[in-house]
Amino acid sequence: MRAHRVFAAVYDRMAASAERHVLGERRQRLLGGLTGRVLDVGAGTGVNLDHVRGADELVLAEPDPAMRAKLHRKLDRAHVPVRVSEAAAEALPFEDASFDAVVCSLVLCTVTDPARALAEARRVLRPGGTLVLLEHVRGTGGQARWQDRVTPLWKRLGAGCHPNRNTRAAVENAGFTLTRVDETLIGPRWVPVSPLLEATARPS
Ligand SMILES: C[S@@+](CC[C@H](N)C(=O)[O-])C[C@H]1O[C@@H](n2cnc3c(N)ncnc32)[C@H](O)[C@@H]1O
């Protein structure tokens, strides 16, 4: 994958207010209780490091070299043993059923092939394991049409981010059952990265 240097350089500063007001508490709720082996797909600059506290091991998979460089600089914040991988979500170099939890936070909007990424997440999750989702998703009606219109420009500015993906349907189509779902508008309807889906799912 090519390095998105500017995106990586500004990501933490750009997201700081959203982390404080919207995302941080959700990450805490979703990640604070995870145990066993945990895989963070598209780990970015390592924002989830602060929140995973009970795992035996946290594997951080991040294919973008610029984001990975930022991530490496944050590893001393980890509360649990960590390992960094260059793997893309669509081709995870891990054994079947080798993780207790797979985390996708703000990443299924960006991966090249969400269906393949979710199939890989399902493959590496043990039976009864947990898929953790914190994703901005497609709205409804006029909001969805607006998201479709802004997606070409948004993708260019946001390192490949699609605001118009129906991630909840993709998760269900990939053979997961949602076990906890909260979908909330996090701003006015013209904000492309709203609604926000906070959910957990299990392989069906
Ligand atoms: C918006 S950032 C989110 C980072 C982090 N998960 C978070 O919650 O802050 C999206 C991340 O997905 C990564 N990404 C893009 N395509 C990917 C792929 N095919 N497989 C895995 N990660 C990917 C990007 O490099 C970037 O780090």
PDB file of N, CA, C and O in Angstrom, residues 49-105:
ATOM      1  N   LEU A  49      -4.743   1.720  21.309  1.00  0.00           N
ATOM      2  CA  LEU A  49      -3.769   1.248  22.314  1.00  0.00           C
ATOM      3  C   LEU A  49      -4.142   1.669  23.730  1.00  0.00           C
ATOM      4  O   LEU A  49      -3.935   0.931  24.679  1.00  0.00           O
ATOM      5  N   ASP A  50      -4.688   2.869  23.846  1.00  0.00           N
ATOM      6  CA  ASP A  50      -5.025   3.397  25.179  1.00  0.00           C
ATOM      7  C   ASP A  50      -6.163   2.616  25.826  1.00  0.00           C
ATOM      8  O   ASP A  50      -6.341   2.681  27.039  1.00  0.00           O
ATOM      9  N   HIS A  51      -6.951   1.913  25.018  1.00  0.00           N
ATOM     10  CA  HIS A  51      -8.220   1.372  25.521  1.00  0.00           C
ATOM     11  C   HIS A  51      -8.212  -0.132  25.749  1.00  0.00           C
ATOM     12  O   HIS A  51      -9.077  -0.645  26.434  1.00  0.00           O
ATOM     13  N   VAL A  52      -7.267  -0.844  25.138  1.00  0.00           N
ATOM     14  CA  VAL A  52      -7.223  -2.305  25.306  1.00  0.00           C
ATOM     15  C   VAL A  52      -6.365  -2.599  26.532  1.00  0.00           C
ATOM     16  O   VAL A  52      -5.163  -2.361  26.527  1.00  0.00           O
ATOM     17  N   ARG A  53      -7.004  -3.120  27.590  1.00  0.00           N
ATOM     18  CA  ARG A  53      -6.287  -3.257  28.863  1.00  0.00           C
ATOM     19  C   ARG A  53      -6.251  -4.675  29.405  1.00  0.00           C
ATOM     20  O   ARG A  53      -5.445  -4.987  30.272  1.00  0.00           O
ATOM     21  N   GLY A  54      -7.138  -5.539  28.868  1.00  0.00           N
ATOM     22  CA  GLY A  54      -7.233  -6.872  29.479  1.00  0.00           C
ATOM     23  C   GLY A  54      -6.823  -8.000  28.550  1.00  0.00           C
ATOM     24  O   GLY A  54      -6.978  -9.170  28.900  1.00  0.00           O
ATOM     25  N   ALA A  55      -6.284  -7.675  27.379  1.00  0.00           N
ATOM     26  CA  ALA A  55      -5.949  -8.733  26.415  1.00  0.00           C
ATOM     27  C   ALA A  55      -4.629  -9.407  26.791  1.00  0.00           C
ATOM     28  O   ALA A  55      -3.774  -8.807  27.449  1.00  0.00           O
ATOM     29  N   ASP A  56      -4.462 -10.662  26.338  1.00  0.00           N
ATOM     30  CA  ASP A  56      -3.170 -11.337  26.526  1.00  0.00           C
ATOM     31  C   ASP A  56      -2.178 -10.839  25.489  1.00  0.00           C
ATOM     32  O   ASP A  56      -0.975 -10.789  25.722  1.00  0.00           O
ATOM     33  N   GLU A  57      -2.703 -10.550  24.294  1.00  0.00           N
ATOM     34  CA  GLU A  57      -1.853 -10.014  23.218  1.00  0.00           C
ATOM     35  C   GLU A  57      -2.719  -9.164  22.294  1.00  0.00           C
ATOM     36  O   GLU A  57      -3.857  -9.523  22.005  1.00  0.00           O
ATOM     37  N   LEU A  58      -2.154  -8.054  21.843  1.00  0.00           N
ATOM     38  CA  LEU A  58      -2.845  -7.195  20.882  1.00  0.00           C
ATOM     39  C   LEU A  58      -1.993  -7.137  19.616  1.00  0.00           C
ATOM     40  O   LEU A  58      -0.833  -6.706  19.671  1.00  0.00           O
ATOM     41  N   VAL A  59      -2.557  -7.618  18.505  1.00  0.00           N
ATOM     42  CA  VAL A  59      -1.856  -7.546  17.222  1.00  0.00           C
ATOM     43  C   VAL A  59      -2.427  -6.369  16.448  1.00  0.00           C
ATOM     44  O   VAL A  59      -3.640  -6.271  16.240  1.00  0.00           O
ATOM     45  N   LEU A  60      -1.537  -5.472  16.044  1.00  0.00           N
ATOM     46  CA  LEU A  60      -1.941  -4.246  15.349  1.00  0.00           C
ATOM     47  C   LEU A  60      -1.551  -4.391  13.885  1.00  0.00           C
ATOM     48  O   LEU A  60      -0.362  -4.391  13.560  1.00  0.00           O
ATOM     49  N   ALA A  61      -2.549  -4.551  13.011  1.00  0.00           N
ATOM     50  CA  ALA A  61      -2.264  -4.728  11.585  1.00  0.00           C
ATOM     51  C   ALA A  61      -2.483  -3.405  10.873  1.00  0.00           C
ATOM     52  O   ALA A  61      -3.585  -2.830  10.930  1.00  0.00           O
ATOM     53  N   GLU A  62      -1.440  -2.899  10.227  1.00  0.00           N
ATOM     54  CA  GLU A  62      -1.552  -1.599   9.549  1.00  0.00           C
ATOM     55  C   GLU A  62      -0.668  -1.612   8.292  1.00  0.00           C
ATOM     56  O   GLU A  62       0.556  -1.622   8.387  1.00  0.00           O
ATOM     57  N   PRO A  63      -1.302  -1.609   7.108  1.00  0.00           N
ATOM     58  CA  PRO A  63      -0.516  -1.729   5.868  1.00  0.00           C
ATOM     59  C   PRO A  63       0.107  -0.424   5.360  1.00  0.00           C
ATOM     60  O   PRO A  63       1.017  -0.476   4.533  1.00  0.00           O
ATOM     61  N   ASP A  64      -0.367   0.727   5.833  1.00  0.00           N
ATOM     62  CA  ASP A  64       0.164   1.997   5.313  1.00  0.00           C
ATOM     63  C   ASP A  64       1.447   2.348   6.084  1.00  0.00           C
ATOM     64  O   ASP A  64       1.413   2.547   7.304  1.00  0.00           O
ATOM     65  N   PRO A  65       2.583   2.436   5.381  1.00  0.00           N
ATOM     66  CA  PRO A  65       3.854   2.666   6.093  1.00  0.00           C
ATOM     67  C   PRO A  65       3.882   3.973   6.883  1.00  0.00           C
ATOM     68  O   PRO A  65       4.519   4.025   7.942  1.00  0.00           O
ATOM     69  N   ALA A  66       3.183   4.998   6.418  1.00  0.00           N
ATOM     70  CA  ALA A  66       3.208   6.281   7.136  1.00  0.00           C
ATOM     71  C   ALA A  66       2.404   6.175   8.430  1.00  0.00           C
ATOM     72  O   ALA A  66       2.825   6.674   9.489  1.00  0.00           O
ATOM     73  N   MET A  67       1.258   5.507   8.367  1.00  0.00           N
ATOM     74  CA  MET A  67       0.465   5.316   9.585  1.00  0.00           C
ATOM     75  C   MET A  67       1.231   4.391  10.544  1.00  0.00           C
ATOM     76  O   MET A  67       1.241   4.619  11.764  1.00  0.00           O
ATOM     77  N   ARG A  68       1.880   3.385   9.973  1.00  0.00           N
ATOM     78  CA  ARG A  68       2.603   2.416  10.811  1.00  0.00           C
ATOM     79  C   ARG A  68       3.765   3.078  11.551  1.00  0.00           C
ATOM     80  O   ARG A  68       4.068   2.744  12.696  1.00  0.00           O
ATOM     81  N   ALA A  69       4.394   4.044  10.897  1.00  0.00           N
ATOM     82  CA  ALA A  69       5.504   4.751  11.552  1.00  0.00           C
ATOM     83  C   ALA A  69       4.989   5.494  12.786  1.00  0.00           C
ATOM     84  O   ALA A  69       5.622   5.476  13.853  1.00  0.00           O
ATOM     85  N   LYS A  70       3.827   6.123  12.646  1.00  0.00           N
ATOM     86  CA  LYS A  70       3.209   6.817  13.793  1.00  0.00           C
ATOM     87  C   LYS A  70       2.860   5.817  14.897  1.00  0.00           C
ATOM     88  O   LYS A  70       3.044   6.088  16.082  1.00  0.00           O
ATOM     89  N   LEU A  71       2.332   4.681  14.460  1.00  0.00           N
ATOM     90  CA  LEU A  71       1.928   3.629  15.405  1.00  0.00           C
ATOM     91  C   LEU A  71       3.139   3.152  16.230  1.00  0.00           C
ATOM     92  O   LEU A  71       3.056   3.033  17.455  1.00  0.00           O
ATOM     93  N   HIS A  72       4.250   2.923  15.546  1.00  0.00           N
ATOM     94  CA  HIS A  72       5.446   2.436  16.246  1.00  0.00           C
ATOM     95  C   HIS A  72       5.860   3.400  17.353  1.00  0.00           C
ATOM     96  O   HIS A  72       6.298   2.980  18.411  1.00  0.00           O
ATOM     97  N   ARG A  73       5.669   4.697  17.094  1.00  0.00           N
ATOM     98  CA  ARG A  73       6.085   5.685  18.097  1.00  0.00           C
ATOM     99  C   ARG A  73       5.191   5.686  19.331  1.00  0.00           C
ATOM    100  O   ARG A  73       5.525   6.285  20.343  1.00  0.00           O
ATOM    101  N   LYS A  74       4.019   5.046  19.221  1.00  0.00           N
ATOM    102  CA  LYS A  74       3.074   5.056  20.349  1.00  0.00           C
ATOM    103  C   LYS A  74       3.052   3.757  21.136  1.00  0.00           C
ATOM    104  O   LYS A  74       2.289   3.618  22.084  1.00  0.00           O
ATOM    105  N   LEU A  75       3.883   2.794  20.738  1.00  0.00           N
ATOM    106  CA  LEU A  75       3.746   1.465  21.335  1.00  0.00           C
ATOM    107  C   LEU A  75       4.034   1.447  22.835  1.00  0.00           C
ATOM    108  O   LEU A  75       3.541   0.584  23.548  1.00  0.00           O
ATOM    109  N   ASP A  76       4.817   2.429  23.309  1.00  0.00           N
ATOM    110  CA  ASP A  76       5.129   2.422  24.747  1.00  0.00           C
ATOM    111  C   ASP A  76       3.906   2.768  25.605  1.00  0.00           C
ATOM    112  O   ASP A  76       3.948   2.659  26.813  1.00  0.00           O
ATOM    113  N   ARG A  77       2.817   3.162  24.964  1.00  0.00           N
ATOM    114  CA  ARG A  77       1.578   3.420  25.712  1.00  0.00           C
ATOM    115  C   ARG A  77       0.777   2.163  25.996  1.00  0.00           C
ATOM    116  O   ARG A  77      -0.212   2.210  26.724  1.00  0.00           O
ATOM    117  N   ALA A  78       1.166   1.052  25.349  1.00  0.00           N
ATOM    118  CA  ALA A  78       0.337  -0.157  25.412  1.00  0.00           C
ATOM    119  C   ALA A  78       0.238  -0.683  26.838  1.00  0.00           C
ATOM    120  O   ALA A  78       1.210  -0.656  27.591  1.00  0.00           O
ATOM    121  N   HIS A  79      -0.938  -1.164  27.198  1.00  0.00           N
ATOM    122  CA  HIS A  79      -1.164  -1.770  28.517  1.00  0.00           C
ATOM    123  C   HIS A  79      -0.989  -3.282  28.457  1.00  0.00           C
ATOM    124  O   HIS A  79      -1.043  -3.947  29.491  1.00  0.00           O
ATOM    125  N   VAL A  80      -0.846  -3.826  27.240  1.00  0.00           N
ATOM    126  CA  VAL A  80      -0.761  -5.291  27.060  1.00  0.00           C
ATOM    127  C   VAL A  80       0.356  -5.570  26.049  1.00  0.00           C
ATOM    128  O   VAL A  80       0.784  -4.662  25.324  1.00  0.00           O
ATOM    129  N   PRO A  81       0.836  -6.819  25.969  1.00  0.00           N
ATOM    130  CA  PRO A  81       1.870  -7.128  24.969  1.00  0.00           C
ATOM    131  C   PRO A  81       1.331  -6.875  23.555  1.00  0.00           C
ATOM    132  O   PRO A  81       0.195  -7.256  23.254  1.00  0.00           O
ATOM    133  N   VAL A  82       2.146  -6.229  22.708  1.00  0.00           N
ATOM    134  CA  VAL A  82       1.676  -5.893  21.361  1.00  0.00           C
ATOM    135  C   VAL A  82       2.640  -6.404  20.299  1.00  0.00           C
ATOM    136  O   VAL A  82       3.839  -6.585  20.549  1.00  0.00           O
ATOM    137  N   ARG A  83       2.087  -6.592  19.110  1.00  0.00           N
ATOM    138  CA  ARG A  83       2.874  -6.972  17.943  1.00  0.00           C
ATOM    139  C   ARG A  83       2.299  -6.188  16.772  1.00  0.00           C
ATOM    140  O   ARG A  83       1.072  -6.016  16.674  1.00  0.00           O
ATOM    141  N   VAL A  84       3.178  -5.701  15.891  1.00  0.00           N
ATOM    142  CA  VAL A  84       2.710  -4.930  14.731  1.00  0.00           C
ATOM    143  C   VAL A  84       2.879  -5.781  13.483  1.00  0.00           C
ATOM    144  O   VAL A  84       3.900  -6.447  13.299  1.00  0.00           O
ATOM    145  N   SER A  85       1.851  -5.750  12.618  1.00  0.00           N
ATOM    146  CA  SER A  85       1.876  -6.495  11.361  1.00  0.00           C
ATOM    147  C   SER A  85       1.597  -5.525  10.220  1.00  0.00           C
ATOM    148  O   SER A  85       0.890  -4.539  10.396  1.00  0.00           O
ATOM    149  N   GLU A  86       2.155  -5.836   9.035  1.00  0.00           N
ATOM    150  CA  GLU A  86       1.916  -4.981   7.861  1.00  0.00           C
ATOM    151  C   GLU A  86       0.685  -5.434   7.081  1.00  0.00           C
ATOM    152  O   GLU A  86       0.402  -4.930   6.002  1.00  0.00           O
ATOM    153  N   ALA A  87      -0.045  -6.399   7.620  1.00  0.00           N
ATOM    154  CA  ALA A  87      -1.104  -7.055   6.841  1.00  0.00           C
ATOM    155  C   ALA A  87      -2.254  -6.133   6.489  1.00  0.00           C
ATOM    156  O   ALA A  87      -2.683  -5.307   7.292  1.00  0.00           O
ATOM    157  N   ALA A  88      -2.769  -6.325   5.272  1.00  0.00           N
ATOM    158  CA  ALA A  88      -4.019  -5.686   4.869  1.00  0.00           C
ATOM    159  C   ALA A  88      -5.174  -6.560   5.327  1.00  0.00           C
ATOM    160  O   ALA A  88      -5.046  -7.786   5.466  1.00  0.00           O
ATOM    161  N   ALA A  89      -6.312  -5.914   5.542  1.00  0.00           N
ATOM    162  CA  ALA A  89      -7.495  -6.615   6.076  1.00  0.00           C
ATOM    163  C   ALA A  89      -7.950  -7.742   5.162  1.00  0.00           C
ATOM    164  O   ALA A  89      -8.500  -8.738   5.624  1.00  0.00           O
ATOM    165  N   GLU A  90      -7.702  -7.601   3.857  1.00  0.00           N
ATOM    166  CA  GLU A  90      -8.215  -8.581   2.895  1.00  0.00           C
ATOM    167  C   GLU A  90      -7.352  -9.840   2.820  1.00  0.00           C
ATOM    168  O   GLU A  90      -7.747 -10.815   2.180  1.00  0.00           O
ATOM    169  N   ALA A  91      -6.172  -9.819   3.411  1.00  0.00           N
ATOM    170  CA  ALA A  91      -5.273 -10.987   3.341  1.00  0.00           C
ATOM    171  C   ALA A  91      -4.514 -11.083   4.659  1.00  0.00           C
ATOM    172  O   ALA A  91      -3.339 -10.721   4.748  1.00  0.00           O
ATOM    173  N   LEU A  92      -5.177 -11.568   5.683  1.00  0.00           N
ATOM    174  CA  LEU A  92      -4.562 -11.621   7.011  1.00  0.00           C
ATOM    175  C   LEU A  92      -3.667 -12.859   7.119  1.00  0.00           C
ATOM    176  O   LEU A  92      -4.139 -13.974   6.869  1.00  0.00           O
ATOM    177  N   PRO A  93      -2.418 -12.667   7.486  1.00  0.00           N
ATOM    178  CA  PRO A  93      -1.490 -13.810   7.539  1.00  0.00           C
ATOM    179  C   PRO A  93      -1.564 -14.548   8.880  1.00  0.00           C
ATOM    180  O   PRO A  93      -0.534 -14.817   9.501  1.00  0.00           O
ATOM    181  N   PHE A  94      -2.774 -14.825   9.316  1.00  0.00           N
ATOM    182  CA  PHE A  94      -2.978 -15.467  10.621  1.00  0.00           C
ATOM    183  C   PHE A  94      -3.812 -16.728  10.436  1.00  0.00           C
ATOM    184  O   PHE A  94      -4.594 -16.839   9.491  1.00  0.00           O
ATOM    185  N   GLU A  95      -3.615 -17.657  11.386  1.00  0.00           N
ATOM    186  CA  GLU A  95      -4.325 -18.942  11.286  1.00  0.00           C
ATOM    187  C   GLU A  95      -5.817 -18.783  11.540  1.00  0.00           C
ATOM    188  O   GLU A  95      -6.242 -17.843  12.209  1.00  0.00           O
ATOM    189  N   ASP A  96      -6.558 -19.737  11.021  1.00  0.00           N
ATOM    190  CA  ASP A  96      -7.996 -19.781  11.280  1.00  0.00           C
ATOM    191  C   ASP A  96      -8.223 -19.824  12.797  1.00  0.00           C
ATOM    192  O   ASP A  96      -7.457 -20.465  13.533  1.00  0.00           O
ATOM    193  N   ALA A  97      -9.267 -19.189  13.237  1.00  0.00           N
ATOM    194  CA  ALA A  97      -9.729 -19.271  14.634  1.00  0.00           C
ATOM    195  C   ALA A  97      -8.626 -18.956  15.647  1.00  0.00           C
ATOM    196  O   ALA A  97      -8.545 -19.571  16.703  1.00  0.00           O
ATOM    197  N   SER A  98      -7.765 -17.994  15.324  1.00  0.00           N
ATOM    198  CA  SER A  98      -6.624 -17.718  16.198  1.00  0.00           C
ATOM    199  C   SER A  98      -6.805 -16.459  17.059  1.00  0.00           C
ATOM    200  O   SER A  98      -5.907 -16.120  17.827  1.00  0.00           O
ATOM    201  N   PHE A  99      -7.944 -15.783  16.931  1.00  0.00           N
ATOM    202  CA  PHE A  99      -8.180 -14.582  17.742  1.00  0.00           C
ATOM    203  C   PHE A  99      -9.509 -14.676  18.492  1.00  0.00           C
ATOM    204  O   PHE A  99     -10.483 -15.238  17.986  1.00  0.00           O
ATOM    205  N   ASP A 100      -9.511 -14.092  19.696  1.00  0.00           N
ATOM    206  CA  ASP A 100     -10.749 -14.018  20.482  1.00  0.00           C
ATOM    207  C   ASP A 100     -11.594 -12.818  20.077  1.00  0.00           C
ATOM    208  O   ASP A 100     -12.806 -12.826  20.257  1.00  0.00           O
ATOM    209  N   ALA A 101     -10.939 -11.791  19.561  1.00  0.00           N
ATOM    210  CA  ALA A 101     -11.676 -10.595  19.124  1.00  0.00           C
ATOM    211  C   ALA A 101     -10.946  -9.944  17.952  1.00  0.00           C
ATOM    212  O   ALA A 101      -9.706  -9.958  17.897  1.00  0.00           O
ATOM    213  N   VAL A 102     -11.725  -9.422  17.021  1.00  0.00           N
ATOM    214  CA  VAL A 102     -11.180  -8.626  15.916  1.00  0.00           C
ATOM    215  C   VAL A 102     -11.847  -7.255  15.978  1.00  0.00           C
ATOM    216  O   VAL A 102     -13.076  -7.170  16.092  1.00  0.00           O
ATOM    217  N   VAL A 103     -11.030  -6.219  15.938  1.00  0.00           N
ATOM    218  CA  VAL A 103     -11.530  -4.850  16.056  1.00  0.00           C
ATOM    219  C   VAL A 103     -11.436  -4.152  14.703  1.00  0.00           C
ATOM    220  O   VAL A 103     -10.376  -4.159  14.067  1.00  0.00           O
ATOM    221  N   CYS A 104     -12.537  -3.568  14.272  1.00  0.00           N
ATOM    222  CA  CYS A 104     -12.543  -2.699  13.085  1.00  0.00           C
ATOM    223  C   CYS A 104     -13.050  -1.345  13.532  1.00  0.00           C
ATOM    224  O   CYS A 104     -14.253  -1.185  13.785  1.00  0.00           O
ATOM    225  N   SER A 105     -12.165  -0.374  13.666  1.00  0.00           N
ATOM    226  CA  SER A 105     -12.623   0.962  14.040  1.00  0.00           C
ATOM    227  C   SER A 105     -12.222   1.935  12.939  1.00  0.00           C
ATOM    228  O   SER A 105     -11.041   2.098  12.634  1.00  0.00           O
TER     229      SER A 105
END
